[in-house]
mmCIF file with all atom_site columns, C-alpha atoms in Angstrom:
data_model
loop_
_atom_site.group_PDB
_atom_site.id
_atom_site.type_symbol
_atom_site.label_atom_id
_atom_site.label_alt_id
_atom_site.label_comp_id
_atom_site.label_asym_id
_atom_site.label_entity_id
_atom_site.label_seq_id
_atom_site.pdbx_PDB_ins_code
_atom_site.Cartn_x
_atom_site.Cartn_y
_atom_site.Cartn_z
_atom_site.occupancy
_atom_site.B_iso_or_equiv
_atom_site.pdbx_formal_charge
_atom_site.auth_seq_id
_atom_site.auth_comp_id
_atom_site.auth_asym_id
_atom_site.auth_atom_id
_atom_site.pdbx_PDB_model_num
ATOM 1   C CA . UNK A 1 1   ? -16.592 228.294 115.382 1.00 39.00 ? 15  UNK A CA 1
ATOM 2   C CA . UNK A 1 2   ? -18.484 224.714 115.064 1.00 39.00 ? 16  UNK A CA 1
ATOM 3   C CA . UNK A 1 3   ? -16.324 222.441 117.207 1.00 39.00 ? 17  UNK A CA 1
ATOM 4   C CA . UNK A 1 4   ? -15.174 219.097 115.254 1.00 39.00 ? 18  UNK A CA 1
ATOM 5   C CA . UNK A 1 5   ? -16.066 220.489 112.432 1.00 41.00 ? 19  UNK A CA 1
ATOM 6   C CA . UNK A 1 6   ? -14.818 219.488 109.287 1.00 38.00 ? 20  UNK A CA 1
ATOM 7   C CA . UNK A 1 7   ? -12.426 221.924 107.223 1.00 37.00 ? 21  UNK A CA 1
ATOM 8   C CA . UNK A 1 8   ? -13.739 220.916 104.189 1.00 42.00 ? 22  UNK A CA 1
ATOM 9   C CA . UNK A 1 9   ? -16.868 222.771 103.174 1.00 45.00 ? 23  UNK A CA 1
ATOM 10  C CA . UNK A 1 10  ? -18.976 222.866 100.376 1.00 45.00 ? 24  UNK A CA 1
ATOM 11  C CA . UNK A 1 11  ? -20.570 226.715 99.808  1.00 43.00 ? 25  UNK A CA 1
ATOM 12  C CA . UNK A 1 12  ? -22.590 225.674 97.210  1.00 45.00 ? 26  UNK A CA 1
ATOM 13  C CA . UNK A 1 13  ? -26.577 224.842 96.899  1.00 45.00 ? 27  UNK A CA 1
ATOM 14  C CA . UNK A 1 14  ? -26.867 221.498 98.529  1.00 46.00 ? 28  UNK A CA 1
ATOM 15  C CA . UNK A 1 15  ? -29.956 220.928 97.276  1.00 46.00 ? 29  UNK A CA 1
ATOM 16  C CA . UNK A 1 16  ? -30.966 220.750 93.458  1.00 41.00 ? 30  UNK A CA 1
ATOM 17  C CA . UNK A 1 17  ? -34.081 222.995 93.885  1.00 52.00 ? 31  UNK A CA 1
ATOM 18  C CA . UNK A 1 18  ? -34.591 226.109 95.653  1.00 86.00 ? 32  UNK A CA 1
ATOM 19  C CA . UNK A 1 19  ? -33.571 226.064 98.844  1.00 90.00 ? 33  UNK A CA 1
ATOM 20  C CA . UNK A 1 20  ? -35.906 228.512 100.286 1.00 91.00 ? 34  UNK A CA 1
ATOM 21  C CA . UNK A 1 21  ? -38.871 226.627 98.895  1.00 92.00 ? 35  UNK A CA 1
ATOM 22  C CA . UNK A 1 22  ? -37.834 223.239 100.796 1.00 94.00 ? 36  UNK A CA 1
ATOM 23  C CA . UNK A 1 23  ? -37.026 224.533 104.067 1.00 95.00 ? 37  UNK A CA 1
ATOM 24  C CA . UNK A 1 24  ? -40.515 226.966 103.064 1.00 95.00 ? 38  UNK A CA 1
ATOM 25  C CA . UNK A 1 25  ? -42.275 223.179 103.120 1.00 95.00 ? 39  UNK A CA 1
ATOM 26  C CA . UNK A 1 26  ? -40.423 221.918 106.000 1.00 96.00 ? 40  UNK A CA 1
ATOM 27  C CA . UNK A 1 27  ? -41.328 224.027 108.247 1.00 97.00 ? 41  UNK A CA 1
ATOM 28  C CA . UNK A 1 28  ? -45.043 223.534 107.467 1.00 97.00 ? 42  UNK A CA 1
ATOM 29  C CA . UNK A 1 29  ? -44.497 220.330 108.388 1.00 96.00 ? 43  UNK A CA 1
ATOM 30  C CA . UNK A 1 30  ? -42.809 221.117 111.540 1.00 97.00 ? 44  UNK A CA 1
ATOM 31  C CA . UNK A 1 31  ? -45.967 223.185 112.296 1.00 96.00 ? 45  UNK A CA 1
ATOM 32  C CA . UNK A 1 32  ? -48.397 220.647 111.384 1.00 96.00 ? 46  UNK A CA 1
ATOM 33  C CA . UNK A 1 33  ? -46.570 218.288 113.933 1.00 95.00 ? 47  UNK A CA 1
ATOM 34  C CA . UNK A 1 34  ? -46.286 220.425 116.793 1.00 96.00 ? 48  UNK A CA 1
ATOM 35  C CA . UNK A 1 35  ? -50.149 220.964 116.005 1.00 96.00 ? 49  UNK A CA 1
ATOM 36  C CA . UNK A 1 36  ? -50.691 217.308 116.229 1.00 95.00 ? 50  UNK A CA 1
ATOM 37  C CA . UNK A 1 37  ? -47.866 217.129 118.949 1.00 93.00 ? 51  UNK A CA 1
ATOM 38  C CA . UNK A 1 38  ? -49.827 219.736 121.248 1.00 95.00 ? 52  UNK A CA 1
ATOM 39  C CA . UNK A 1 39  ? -46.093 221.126 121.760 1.00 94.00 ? 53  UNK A CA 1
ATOM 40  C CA . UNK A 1 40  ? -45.796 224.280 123.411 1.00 94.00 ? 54  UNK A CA 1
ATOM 41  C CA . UNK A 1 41  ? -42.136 226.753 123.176 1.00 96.00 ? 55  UNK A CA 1
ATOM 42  C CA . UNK A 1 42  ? -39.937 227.406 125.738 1.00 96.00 ? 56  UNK A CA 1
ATOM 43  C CA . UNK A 1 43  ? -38.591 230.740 125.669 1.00 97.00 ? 57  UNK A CA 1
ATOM 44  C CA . UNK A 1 44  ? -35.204 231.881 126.184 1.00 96.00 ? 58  UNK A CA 1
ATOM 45  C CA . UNK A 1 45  ? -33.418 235.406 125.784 1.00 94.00 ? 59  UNK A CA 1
ATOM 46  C CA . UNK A 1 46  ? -29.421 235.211 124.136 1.00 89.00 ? 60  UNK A CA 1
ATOM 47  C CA . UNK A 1 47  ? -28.206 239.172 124.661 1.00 87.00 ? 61  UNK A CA 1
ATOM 48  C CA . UNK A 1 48  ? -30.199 241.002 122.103 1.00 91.00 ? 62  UNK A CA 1
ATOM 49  C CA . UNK A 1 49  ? -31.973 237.349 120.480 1.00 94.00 ? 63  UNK A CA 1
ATOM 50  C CA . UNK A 1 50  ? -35.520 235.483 121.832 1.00 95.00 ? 64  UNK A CA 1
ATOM 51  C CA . UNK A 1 51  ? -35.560 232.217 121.226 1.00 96.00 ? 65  UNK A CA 1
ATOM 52  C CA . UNK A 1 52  ? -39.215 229.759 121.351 1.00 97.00 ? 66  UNK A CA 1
ATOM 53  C CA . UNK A 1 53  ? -37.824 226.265 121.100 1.00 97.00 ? 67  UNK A CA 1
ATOM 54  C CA . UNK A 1 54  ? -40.674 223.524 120.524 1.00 97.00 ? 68  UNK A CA 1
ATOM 55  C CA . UNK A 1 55  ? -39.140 219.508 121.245 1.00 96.00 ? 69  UNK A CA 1
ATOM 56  C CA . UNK A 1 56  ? -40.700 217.673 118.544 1.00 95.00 ? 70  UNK A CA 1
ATOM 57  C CA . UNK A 1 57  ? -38.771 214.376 119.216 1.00 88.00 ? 71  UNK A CA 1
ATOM 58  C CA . UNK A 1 58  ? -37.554 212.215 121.749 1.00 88.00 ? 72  UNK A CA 1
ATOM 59  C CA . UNK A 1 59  ? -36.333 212.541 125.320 1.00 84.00 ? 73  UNK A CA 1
ATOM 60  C CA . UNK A 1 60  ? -32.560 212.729 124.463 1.00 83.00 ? 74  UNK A CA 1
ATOM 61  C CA . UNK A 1 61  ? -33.743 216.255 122.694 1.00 90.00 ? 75  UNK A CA 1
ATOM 62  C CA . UNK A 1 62  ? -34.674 217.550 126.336 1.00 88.00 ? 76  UNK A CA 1
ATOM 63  C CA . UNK A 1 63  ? -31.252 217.955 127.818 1.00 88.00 ? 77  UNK A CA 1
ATOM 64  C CA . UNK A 1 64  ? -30.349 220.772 125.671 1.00 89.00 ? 78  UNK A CA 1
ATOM 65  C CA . UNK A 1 65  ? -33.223 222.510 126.967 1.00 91.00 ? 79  UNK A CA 1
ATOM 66  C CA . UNK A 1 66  ? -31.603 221.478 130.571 1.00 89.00 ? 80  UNK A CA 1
ATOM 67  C CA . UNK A 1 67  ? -28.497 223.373 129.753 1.00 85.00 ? 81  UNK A CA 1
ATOM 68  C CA . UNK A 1 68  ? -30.076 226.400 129.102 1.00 89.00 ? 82  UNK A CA 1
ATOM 69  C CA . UNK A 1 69  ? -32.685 226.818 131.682 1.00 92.00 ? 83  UNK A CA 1
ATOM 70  C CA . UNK A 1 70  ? -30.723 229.709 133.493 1.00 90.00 ? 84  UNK A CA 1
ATOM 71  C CA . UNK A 1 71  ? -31.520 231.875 130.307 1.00 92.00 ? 85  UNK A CA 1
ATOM 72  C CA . UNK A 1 72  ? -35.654 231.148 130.228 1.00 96.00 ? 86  UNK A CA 1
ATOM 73  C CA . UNK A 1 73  ? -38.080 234.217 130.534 1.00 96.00 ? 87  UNK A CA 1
ATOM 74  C CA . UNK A 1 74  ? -41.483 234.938 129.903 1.00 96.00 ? 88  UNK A CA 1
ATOM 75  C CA . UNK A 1 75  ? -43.060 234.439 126.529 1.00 95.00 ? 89  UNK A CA 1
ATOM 76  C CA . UNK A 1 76  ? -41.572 236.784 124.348 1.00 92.00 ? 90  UNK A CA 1
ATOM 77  C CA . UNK A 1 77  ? -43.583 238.822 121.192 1.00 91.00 ? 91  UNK A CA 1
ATOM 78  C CA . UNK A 1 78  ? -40.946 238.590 118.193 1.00 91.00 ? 92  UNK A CA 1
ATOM 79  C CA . UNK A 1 79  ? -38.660 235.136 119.518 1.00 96.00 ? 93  UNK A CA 1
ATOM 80  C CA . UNK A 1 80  ? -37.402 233.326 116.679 1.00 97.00 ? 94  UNK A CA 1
ATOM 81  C CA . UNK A 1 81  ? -39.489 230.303 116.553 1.00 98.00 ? 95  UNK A CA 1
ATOM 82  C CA . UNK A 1 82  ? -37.297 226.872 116.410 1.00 98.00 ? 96  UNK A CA 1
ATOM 83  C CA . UNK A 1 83  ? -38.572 223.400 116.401 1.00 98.00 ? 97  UNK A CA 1
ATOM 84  C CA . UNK A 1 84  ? -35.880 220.633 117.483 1.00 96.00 ? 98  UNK A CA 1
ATOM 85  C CA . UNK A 1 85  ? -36.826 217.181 115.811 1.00 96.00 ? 99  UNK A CA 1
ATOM 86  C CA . UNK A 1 86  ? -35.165 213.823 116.351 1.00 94.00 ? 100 UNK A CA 1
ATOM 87  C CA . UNK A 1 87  ? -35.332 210.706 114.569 1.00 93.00 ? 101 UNK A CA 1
ATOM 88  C CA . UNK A 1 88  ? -36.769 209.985 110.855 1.00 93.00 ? 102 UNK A CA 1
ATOM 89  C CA . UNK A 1 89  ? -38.736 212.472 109.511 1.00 93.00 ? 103 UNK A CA 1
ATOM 90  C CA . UNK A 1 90  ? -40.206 212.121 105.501 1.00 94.00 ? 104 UNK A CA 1
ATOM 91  C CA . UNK A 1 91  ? -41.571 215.231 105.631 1.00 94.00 ? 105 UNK A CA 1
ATOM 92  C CA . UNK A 1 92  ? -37.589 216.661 105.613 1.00 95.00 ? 106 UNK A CA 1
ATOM 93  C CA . UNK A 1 93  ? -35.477 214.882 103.627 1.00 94.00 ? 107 UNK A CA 1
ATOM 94  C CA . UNK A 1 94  ? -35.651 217.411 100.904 1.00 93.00 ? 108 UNK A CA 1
ATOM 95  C CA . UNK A 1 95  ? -33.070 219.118 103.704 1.00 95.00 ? 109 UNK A CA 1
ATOM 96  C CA . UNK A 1 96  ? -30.658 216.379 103.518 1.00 94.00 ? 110 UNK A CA 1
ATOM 97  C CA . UNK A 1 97  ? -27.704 217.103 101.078 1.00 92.00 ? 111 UNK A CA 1
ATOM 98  C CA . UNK A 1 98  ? -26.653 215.107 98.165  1.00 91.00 ? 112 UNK A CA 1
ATOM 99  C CA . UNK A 1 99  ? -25.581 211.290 99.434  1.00 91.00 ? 113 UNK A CA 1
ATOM 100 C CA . UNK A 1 100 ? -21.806 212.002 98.461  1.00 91.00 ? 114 UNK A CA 1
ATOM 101 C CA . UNK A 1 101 ? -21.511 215.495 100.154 1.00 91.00 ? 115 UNK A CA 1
ATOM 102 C CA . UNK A 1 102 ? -23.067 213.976 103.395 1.00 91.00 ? 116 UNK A CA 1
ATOM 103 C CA . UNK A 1 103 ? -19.540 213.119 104.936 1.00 92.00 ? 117 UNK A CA 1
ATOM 104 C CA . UNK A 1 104 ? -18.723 217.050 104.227 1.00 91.00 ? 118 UNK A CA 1
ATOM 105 C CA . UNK A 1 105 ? -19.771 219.949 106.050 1.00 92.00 ? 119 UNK A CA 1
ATOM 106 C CA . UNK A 1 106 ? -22.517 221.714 104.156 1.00 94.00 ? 120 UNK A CA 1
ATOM 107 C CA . UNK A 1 107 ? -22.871 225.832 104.906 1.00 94.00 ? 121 UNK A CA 1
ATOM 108 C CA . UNK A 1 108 ? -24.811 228.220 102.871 1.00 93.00 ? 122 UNK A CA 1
ATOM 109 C CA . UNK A 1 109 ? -26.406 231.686 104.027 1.00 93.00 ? 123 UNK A CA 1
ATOM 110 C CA . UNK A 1 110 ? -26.943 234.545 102.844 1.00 93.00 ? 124 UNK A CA 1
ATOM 111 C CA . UNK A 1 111 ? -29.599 237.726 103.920 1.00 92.00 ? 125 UNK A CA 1
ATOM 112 C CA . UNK A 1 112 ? -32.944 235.082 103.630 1.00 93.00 ? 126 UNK A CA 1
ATOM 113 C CA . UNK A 1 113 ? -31.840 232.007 104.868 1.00 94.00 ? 127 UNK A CA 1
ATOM 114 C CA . UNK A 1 114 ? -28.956 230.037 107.145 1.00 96.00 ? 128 UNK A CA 1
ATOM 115 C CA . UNK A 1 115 ? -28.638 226.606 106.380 1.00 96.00 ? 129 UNK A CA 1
ATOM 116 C CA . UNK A 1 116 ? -25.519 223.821 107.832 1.00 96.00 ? 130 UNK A CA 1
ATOM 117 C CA . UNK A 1 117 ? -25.270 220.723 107.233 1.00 96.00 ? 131 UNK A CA 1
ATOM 118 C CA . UNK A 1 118 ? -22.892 218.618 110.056 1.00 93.00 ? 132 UNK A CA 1
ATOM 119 C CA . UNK A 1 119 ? -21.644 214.963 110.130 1.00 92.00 ? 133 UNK A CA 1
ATOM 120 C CA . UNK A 1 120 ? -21.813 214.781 113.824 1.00 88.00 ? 134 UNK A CA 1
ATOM 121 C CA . UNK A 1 121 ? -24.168 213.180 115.820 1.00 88.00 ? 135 UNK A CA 1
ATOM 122 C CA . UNK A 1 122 ? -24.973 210.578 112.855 1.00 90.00 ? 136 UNK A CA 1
ATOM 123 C CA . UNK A 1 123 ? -25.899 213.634 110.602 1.00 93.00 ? 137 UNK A CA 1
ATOM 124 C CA . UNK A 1 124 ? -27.975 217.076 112.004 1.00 94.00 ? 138 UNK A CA 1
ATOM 125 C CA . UNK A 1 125 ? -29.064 219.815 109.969 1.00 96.00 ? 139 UNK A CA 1
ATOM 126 C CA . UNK A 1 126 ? -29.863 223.633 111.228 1.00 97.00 ? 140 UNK A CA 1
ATOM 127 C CA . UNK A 1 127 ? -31.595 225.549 109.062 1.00 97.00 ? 141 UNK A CA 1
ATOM 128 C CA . UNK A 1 128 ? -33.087 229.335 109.442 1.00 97.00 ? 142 UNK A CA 1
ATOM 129 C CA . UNK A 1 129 ? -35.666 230.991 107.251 1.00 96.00 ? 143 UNK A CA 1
ATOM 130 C CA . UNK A 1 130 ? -34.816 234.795 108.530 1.00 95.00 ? 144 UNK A CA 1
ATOM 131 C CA . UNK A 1 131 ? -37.239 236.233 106.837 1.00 94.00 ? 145 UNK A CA 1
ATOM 132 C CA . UNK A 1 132 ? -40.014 234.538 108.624 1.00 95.00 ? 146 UNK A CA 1
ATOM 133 C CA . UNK A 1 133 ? -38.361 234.058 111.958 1.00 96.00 ? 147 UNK A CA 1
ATOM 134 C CA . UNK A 1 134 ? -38.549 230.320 112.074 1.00 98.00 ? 148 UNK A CA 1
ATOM 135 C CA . UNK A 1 135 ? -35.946 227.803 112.182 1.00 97.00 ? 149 UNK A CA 1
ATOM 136 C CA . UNK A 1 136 ? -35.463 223.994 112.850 1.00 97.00 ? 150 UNK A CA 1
ATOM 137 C CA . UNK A 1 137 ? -32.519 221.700 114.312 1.00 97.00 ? 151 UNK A CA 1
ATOM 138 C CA . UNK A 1 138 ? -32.721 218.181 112.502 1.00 97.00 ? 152 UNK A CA 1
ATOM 139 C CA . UNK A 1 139 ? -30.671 215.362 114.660 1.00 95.00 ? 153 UNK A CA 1
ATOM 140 C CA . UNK A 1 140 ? -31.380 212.203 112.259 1.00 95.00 ? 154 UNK A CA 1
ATOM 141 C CA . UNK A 1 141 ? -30.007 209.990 114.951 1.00 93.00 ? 155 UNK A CA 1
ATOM 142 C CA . UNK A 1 142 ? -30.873 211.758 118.400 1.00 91.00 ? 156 UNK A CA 1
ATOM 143 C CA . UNK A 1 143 ? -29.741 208.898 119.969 1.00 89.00 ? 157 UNK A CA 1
ATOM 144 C CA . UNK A 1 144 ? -25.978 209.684 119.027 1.00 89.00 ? 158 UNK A CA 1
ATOM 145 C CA . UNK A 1 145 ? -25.930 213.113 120.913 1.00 88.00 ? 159 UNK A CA 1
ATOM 146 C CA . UNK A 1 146 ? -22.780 213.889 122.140 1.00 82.00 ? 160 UNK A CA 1
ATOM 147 C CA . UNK A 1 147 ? -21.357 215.520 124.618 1.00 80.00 ? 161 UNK A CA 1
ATOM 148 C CA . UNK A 1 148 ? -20.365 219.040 123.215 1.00 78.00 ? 162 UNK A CA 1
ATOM 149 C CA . UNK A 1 149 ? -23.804 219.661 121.695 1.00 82.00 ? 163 UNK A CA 1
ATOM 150 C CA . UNK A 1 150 ? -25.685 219.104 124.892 1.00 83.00 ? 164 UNK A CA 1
ATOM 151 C CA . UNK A 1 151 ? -22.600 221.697 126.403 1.00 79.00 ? 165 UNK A CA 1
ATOM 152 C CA . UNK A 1 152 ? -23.288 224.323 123.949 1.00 81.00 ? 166 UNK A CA 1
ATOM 153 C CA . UNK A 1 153 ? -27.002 223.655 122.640 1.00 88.00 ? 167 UNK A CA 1
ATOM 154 C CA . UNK A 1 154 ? -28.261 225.163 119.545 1.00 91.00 ? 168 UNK A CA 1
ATOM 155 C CA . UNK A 1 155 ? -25.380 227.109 118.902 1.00 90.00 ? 169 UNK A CA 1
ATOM 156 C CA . UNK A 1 156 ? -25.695 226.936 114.933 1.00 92.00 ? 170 UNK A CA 1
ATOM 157 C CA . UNK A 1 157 ? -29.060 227.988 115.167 1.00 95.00 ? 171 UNK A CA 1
ATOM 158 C CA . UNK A 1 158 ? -28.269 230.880 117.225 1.00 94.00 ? 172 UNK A CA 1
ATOM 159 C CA . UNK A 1 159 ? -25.626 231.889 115.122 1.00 92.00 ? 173 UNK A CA 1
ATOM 160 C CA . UNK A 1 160 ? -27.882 231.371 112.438 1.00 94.00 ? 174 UNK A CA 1
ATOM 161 C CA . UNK A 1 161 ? -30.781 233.548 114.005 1.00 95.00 ? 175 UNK A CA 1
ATOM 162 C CA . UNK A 1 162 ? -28.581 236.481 115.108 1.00 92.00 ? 176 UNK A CA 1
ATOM 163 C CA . UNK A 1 163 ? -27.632 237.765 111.806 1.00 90.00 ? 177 UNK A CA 1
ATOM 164 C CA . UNK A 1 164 ? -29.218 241.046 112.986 1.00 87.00 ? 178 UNK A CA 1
ATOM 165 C CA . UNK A 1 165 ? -28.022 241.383 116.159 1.00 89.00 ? 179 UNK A CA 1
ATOM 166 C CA . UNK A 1 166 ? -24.992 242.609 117.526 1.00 89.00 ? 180 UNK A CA 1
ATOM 167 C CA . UNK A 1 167 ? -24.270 239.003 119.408 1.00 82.00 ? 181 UNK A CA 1
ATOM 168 C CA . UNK A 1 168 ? -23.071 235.950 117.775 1.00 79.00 ? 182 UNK A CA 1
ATOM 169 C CA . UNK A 1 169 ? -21.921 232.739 119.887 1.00 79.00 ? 183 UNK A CA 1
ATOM 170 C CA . UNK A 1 170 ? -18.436 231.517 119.306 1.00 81.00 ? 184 UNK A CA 1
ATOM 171 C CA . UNK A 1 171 ? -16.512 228.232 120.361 1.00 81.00 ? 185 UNK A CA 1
ATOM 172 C CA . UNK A 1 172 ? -13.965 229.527 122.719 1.00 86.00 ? 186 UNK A CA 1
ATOM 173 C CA . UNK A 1 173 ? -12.836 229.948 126.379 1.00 88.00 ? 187 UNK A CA 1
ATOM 174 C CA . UNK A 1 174 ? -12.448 233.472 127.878 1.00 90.00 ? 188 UNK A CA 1
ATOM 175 C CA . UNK A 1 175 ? -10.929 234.818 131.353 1.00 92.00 ? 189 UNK A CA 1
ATOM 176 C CA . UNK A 1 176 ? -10.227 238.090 132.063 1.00 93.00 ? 190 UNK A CA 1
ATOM 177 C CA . UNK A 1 177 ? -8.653  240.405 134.581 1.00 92.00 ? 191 UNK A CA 1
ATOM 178 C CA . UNK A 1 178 ? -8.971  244.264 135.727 1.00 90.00 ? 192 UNK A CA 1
ATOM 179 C CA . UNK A 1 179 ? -10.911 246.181 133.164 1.00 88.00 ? 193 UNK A CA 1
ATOM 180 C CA . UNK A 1 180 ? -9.880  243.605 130.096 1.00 91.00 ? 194 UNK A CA 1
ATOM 181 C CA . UNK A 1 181 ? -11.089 240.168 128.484 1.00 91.00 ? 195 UNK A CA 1
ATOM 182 C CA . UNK A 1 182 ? -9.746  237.722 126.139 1.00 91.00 ? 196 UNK A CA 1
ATOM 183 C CA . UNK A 1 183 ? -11.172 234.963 124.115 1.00 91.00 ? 197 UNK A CA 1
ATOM 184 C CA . UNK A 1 184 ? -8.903  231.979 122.849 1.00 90.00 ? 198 UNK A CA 1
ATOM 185 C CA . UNK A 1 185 ? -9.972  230.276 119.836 1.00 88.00 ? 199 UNK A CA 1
ATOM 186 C CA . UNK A 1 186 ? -9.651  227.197 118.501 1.00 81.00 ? 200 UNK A CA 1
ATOM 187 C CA . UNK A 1 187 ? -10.609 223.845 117.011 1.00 77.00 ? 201 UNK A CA 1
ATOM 188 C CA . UNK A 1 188 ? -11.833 221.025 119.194 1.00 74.00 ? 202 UNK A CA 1
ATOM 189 C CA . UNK A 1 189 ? -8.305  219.646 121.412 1.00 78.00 ? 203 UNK A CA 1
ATOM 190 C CA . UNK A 1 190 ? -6.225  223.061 120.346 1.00 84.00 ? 204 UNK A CA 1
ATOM 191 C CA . UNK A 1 191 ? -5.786  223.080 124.207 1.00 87.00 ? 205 UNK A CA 1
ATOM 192 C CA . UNK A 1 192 ? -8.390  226.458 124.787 1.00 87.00 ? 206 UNK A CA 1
ATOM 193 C CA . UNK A 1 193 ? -9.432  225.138 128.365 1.00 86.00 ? 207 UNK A CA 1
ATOM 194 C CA . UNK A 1 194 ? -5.541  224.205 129.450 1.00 89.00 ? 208 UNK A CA 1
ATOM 195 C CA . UNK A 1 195 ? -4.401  227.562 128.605 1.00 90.00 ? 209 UNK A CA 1
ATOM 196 C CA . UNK A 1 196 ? -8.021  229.191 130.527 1.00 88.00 ? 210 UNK A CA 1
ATOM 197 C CA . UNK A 1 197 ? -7.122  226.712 133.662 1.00 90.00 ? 211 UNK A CA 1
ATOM 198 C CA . UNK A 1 198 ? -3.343  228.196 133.833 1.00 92.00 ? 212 UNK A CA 1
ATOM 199 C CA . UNK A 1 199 ? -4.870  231.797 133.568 1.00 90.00 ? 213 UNK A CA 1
ATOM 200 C CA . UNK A 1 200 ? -7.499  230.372 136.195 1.00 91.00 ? 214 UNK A CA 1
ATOM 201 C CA . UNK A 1 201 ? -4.461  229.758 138.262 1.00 93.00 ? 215 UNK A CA 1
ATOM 202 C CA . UNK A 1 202 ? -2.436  232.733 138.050 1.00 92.00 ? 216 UNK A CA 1
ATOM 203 C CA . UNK A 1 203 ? -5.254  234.672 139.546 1.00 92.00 ? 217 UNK A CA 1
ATOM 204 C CA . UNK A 1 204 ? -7.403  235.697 135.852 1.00 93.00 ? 218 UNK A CA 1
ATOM 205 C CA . UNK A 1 205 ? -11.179 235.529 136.544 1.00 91.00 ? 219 UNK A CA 1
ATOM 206 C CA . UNK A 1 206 ? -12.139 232.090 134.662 1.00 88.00 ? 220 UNK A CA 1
ATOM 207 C CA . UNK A 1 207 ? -15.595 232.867 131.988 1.00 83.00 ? 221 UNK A CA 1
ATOM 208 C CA . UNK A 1 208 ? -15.864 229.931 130.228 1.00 77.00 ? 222 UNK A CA 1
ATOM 209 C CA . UNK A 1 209 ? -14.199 227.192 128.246 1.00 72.00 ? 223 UNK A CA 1
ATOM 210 C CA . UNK A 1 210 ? -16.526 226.195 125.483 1.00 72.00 ? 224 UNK A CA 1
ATOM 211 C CA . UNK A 1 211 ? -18.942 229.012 124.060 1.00 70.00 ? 225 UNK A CA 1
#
């Protein structure tokens, strides 16, 4: 569950040609630039899903790579490439939804594709072509990242990537006790993390309060 997100969503195309063909053409373009850009990926392993993430952007891009260093490994043969860009970018705007629907939250996916549209951060788009493996994260004003997506980085485009997989991430805090574990879910300020500190204190083993 996307935290702050918007209950309005729009499930329709958000784009008025073929999706697949303009995030097809944006991800040559990410290529070209990491080309140009000499950028190498970082590889990390999510339960069952690889991830190479290439930082084609600024330096505010590198602290989500900071919050998941624990889960780097060795190059990986079959990682889901993703490229992480920052800032304006031409070569993408064909990703950017109608002007009037950009103050919505935008979803659409199906079997080929994963695409969400988010007014946070001053506008970021994650979109996954899962046919070919390859993804991007679009923050059109890096500048303006906030708190929660440098706590739980990337976590559209791993839910976006792990359609085939038996793991999916989730906004919520967990504890547990003996052989059992629960996860509390809820929107951003539903009080998940006061009700996993009170289980904290009466002696359930604290997992996490965010994703």
């Amino acid at each position: 569950m996307a935290a702050r997100q918007s209950e309005r969503r729009e499930l329709t195309p958000p784009l008025n040609l073929d999706l697949r063909d303009v995030l097809r053409a944006a991800l040559g373009a990410t290529d070209a630039l990491a080309t140009e850009q000499r950028a190498r990926p970082s590889f990390f392993r999510f339960g069952e899903l690889a991830l190479a993430v290439r930082i084609l952007g600024p330096e505010p891009l590198r602290r989500l790579l900071a919050m998941i260093a624990a889960r780097a490994v060795d190059p990986l043969q079959g990682a889901v490439l993703l490229d992480v860009i920052g800032g304006p970018a031409k070569s993408l705007e064909g990703l950017l939804p109608m002007p009037d629907m950009r103050g919505r939250t935008v979803l659409r996916a199906n079997e080929d594709l994963y695409y969400l549209w988010l007014d946070e951060a001053g506008g970021y788009v994650t979109a996954i072509d899962r046919c070919a493996r390859h993804g991007l994260v679009w923050f059109t004003n890096p500048d303006r990242i906030a708190s929660w997506h440098v706590a739980r980085p990337l976590m559209h485009a791993i839910k976006g990537a792990s359609l085939r997989t038996s793991w999916t991430p989730i906004h919520a805090a967990s504890v547990a006790r003996e052989a059992g574990a629960i996860l509390i879910v809820g929107q951003s300020g539903a009080g998940k993390t006061s009700i996993a500190m009170t289980c904290a204190s009466q002696g359930w083993d604290y997992l996490g309060d965010d994703a």
